[in-house]
PDB file of C-alpha atoms in Angstrom:
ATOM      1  CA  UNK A 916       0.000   0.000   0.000  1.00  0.00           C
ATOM      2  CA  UNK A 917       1.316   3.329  -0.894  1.00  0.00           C
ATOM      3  CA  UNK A 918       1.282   6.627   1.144  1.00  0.00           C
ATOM      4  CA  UNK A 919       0.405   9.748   0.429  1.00  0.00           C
ATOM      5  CA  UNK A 920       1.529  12.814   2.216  1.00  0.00           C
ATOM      6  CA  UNK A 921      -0.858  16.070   1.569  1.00  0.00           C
ATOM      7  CA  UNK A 922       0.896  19.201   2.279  1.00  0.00           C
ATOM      8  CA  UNK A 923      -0.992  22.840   2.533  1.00  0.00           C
ATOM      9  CA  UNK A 924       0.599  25.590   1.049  1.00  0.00           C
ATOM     10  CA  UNK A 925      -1.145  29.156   1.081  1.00  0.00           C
ATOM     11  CA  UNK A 926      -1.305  31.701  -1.773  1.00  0.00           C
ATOM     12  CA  UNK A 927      -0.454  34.423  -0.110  1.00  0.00           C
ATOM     13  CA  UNK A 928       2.271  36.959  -0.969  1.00  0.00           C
ATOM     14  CA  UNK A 929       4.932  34.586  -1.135  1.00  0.00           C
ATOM     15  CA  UNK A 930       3.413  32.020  -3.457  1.00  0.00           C
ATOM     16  CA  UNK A 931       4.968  32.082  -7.087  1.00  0.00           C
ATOM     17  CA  UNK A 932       4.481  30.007 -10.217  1.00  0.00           C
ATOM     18  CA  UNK A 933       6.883  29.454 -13.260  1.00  0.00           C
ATOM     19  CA  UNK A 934       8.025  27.387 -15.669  1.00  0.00           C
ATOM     20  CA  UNK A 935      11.207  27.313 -16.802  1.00  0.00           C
ATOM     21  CA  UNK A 936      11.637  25.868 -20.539  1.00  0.00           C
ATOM     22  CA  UNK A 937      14.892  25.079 -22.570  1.00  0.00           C
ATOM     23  CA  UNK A 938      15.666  24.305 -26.118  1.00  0.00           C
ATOM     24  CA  UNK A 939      17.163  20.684 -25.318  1.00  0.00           C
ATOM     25  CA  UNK A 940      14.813  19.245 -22.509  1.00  0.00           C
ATOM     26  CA  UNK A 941      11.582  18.847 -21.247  1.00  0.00           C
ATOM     27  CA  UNK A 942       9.927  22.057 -18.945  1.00  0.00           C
ATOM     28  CA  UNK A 943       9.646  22.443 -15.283  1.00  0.00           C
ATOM     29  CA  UNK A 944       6.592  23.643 -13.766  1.00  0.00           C
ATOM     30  CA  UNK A 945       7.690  25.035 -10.159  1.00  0.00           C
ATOM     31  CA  UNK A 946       5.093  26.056  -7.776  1.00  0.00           C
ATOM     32  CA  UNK A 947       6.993  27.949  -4.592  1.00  0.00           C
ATOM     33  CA  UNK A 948       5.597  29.219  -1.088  1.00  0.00           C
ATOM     34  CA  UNK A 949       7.749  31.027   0.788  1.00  0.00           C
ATOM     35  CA  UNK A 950      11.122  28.239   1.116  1.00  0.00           C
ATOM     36  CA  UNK A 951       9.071  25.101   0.039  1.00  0.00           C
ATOM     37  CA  UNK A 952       9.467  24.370  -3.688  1.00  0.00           C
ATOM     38  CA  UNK A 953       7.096  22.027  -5.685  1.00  0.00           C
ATOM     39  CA  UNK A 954       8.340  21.179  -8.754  1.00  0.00           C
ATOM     40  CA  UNK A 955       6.957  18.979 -11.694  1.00  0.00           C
ATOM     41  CA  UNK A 956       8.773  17.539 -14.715  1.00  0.00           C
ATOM     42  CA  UNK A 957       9.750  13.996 -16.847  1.00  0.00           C
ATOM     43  CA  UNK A 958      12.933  12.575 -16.654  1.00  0.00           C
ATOM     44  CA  UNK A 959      15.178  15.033 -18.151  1.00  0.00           C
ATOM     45  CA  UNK A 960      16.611  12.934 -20.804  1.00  0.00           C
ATOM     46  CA  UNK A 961      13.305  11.116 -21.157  1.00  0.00           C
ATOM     47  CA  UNK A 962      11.299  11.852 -25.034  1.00  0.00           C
ATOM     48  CA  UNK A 963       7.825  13.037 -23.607  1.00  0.00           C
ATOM     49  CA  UNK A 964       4.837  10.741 -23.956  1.00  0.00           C
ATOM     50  CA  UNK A 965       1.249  10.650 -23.973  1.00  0.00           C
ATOM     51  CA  UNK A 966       0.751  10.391 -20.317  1.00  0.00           C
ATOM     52  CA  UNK A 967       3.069  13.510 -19.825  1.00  0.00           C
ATOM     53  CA  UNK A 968       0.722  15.835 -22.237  1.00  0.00           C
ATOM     54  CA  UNK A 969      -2.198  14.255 -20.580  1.00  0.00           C
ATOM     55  CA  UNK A 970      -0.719  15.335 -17.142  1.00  0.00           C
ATOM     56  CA  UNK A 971       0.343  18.646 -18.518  1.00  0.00           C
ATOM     57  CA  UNK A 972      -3.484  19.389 -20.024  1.00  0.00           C
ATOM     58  CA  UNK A 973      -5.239  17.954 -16.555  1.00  0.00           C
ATOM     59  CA  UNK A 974      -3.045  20.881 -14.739  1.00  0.00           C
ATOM     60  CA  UNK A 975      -4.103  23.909 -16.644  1.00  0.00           C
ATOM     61  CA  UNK A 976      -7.720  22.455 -16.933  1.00  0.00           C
ATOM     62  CA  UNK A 977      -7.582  22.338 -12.805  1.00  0.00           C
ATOM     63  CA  UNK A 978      -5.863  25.310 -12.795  1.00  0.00           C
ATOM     64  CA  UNK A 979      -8.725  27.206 -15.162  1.00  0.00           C
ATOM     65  CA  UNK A 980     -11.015  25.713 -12.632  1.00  0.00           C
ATOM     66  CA  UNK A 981      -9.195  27.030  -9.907  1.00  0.00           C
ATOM     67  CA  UNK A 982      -8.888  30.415 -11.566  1.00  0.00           C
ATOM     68  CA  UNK A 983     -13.048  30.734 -12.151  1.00  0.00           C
ATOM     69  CA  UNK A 984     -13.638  29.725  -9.205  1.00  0.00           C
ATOM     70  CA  UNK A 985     -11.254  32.436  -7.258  1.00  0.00           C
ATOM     71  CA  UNK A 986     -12.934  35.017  -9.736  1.00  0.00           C
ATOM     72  CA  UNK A 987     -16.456  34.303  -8.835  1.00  0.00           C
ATOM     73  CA  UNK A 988     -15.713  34.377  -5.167  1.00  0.00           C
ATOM     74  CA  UNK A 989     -13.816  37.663  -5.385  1.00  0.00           C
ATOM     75  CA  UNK A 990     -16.298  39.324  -7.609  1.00  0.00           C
ATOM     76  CA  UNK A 991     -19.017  38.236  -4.339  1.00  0.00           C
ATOM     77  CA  UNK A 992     -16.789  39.918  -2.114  1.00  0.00           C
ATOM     78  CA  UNK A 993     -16.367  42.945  -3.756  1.00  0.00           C
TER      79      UNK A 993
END
C-alpha cells in the first residue's frame, strides 16, 4: 500500500508560479511558497509521452477551474 503525504501551502504573498523551458529538454513547472518548492517535470533525458501531455493538459484544466472559481468568489466579495 502506498502513502500519500498532503501538504498545505497558502497563496499568499509569497506564493509564485513558473516554468522554466529550454531548447534541449523537457519544462519544469515550479510552484513555490515562501522556502518550500514544488516542482513537476519527466525525466530530463526522457522523449515526452502521452501520459506527460495528458498530465500537462489535466493541470491547466484544474488550474482554469481554480482560476473561475477564485474570480467568482472575489467578484461576491467585492
Amino acid at each position: 500500500m502506498s502513502r500519500r503525504s498532503h501538504h498545505f501551502f497558502s497563496t499568499g504573498e509569497n506564493a509564485r508560479v513558473r516554468c522554466y523551458t529550454y531548447a534541449g529538454r523537457t519544462p519544469i513547472f515550479d510552484l513555490t511558497f515562501g522556502s518550500s518548492i514544488v516542482s513537476f517535470s519527466t525525466e530530463e533525458d526522457a522523449a515526452l509521452t502521452d501520459n506527460d501531455l495528458a498530465f500537462a493538459k489535466a493541470l491547466a484544466r484544474t488550474a482554469a477551474e481554480y482560476l473561475a472559481a477564485c474570480e467568482q468568489l472575489h467578484a461576491k466579495h467585492a
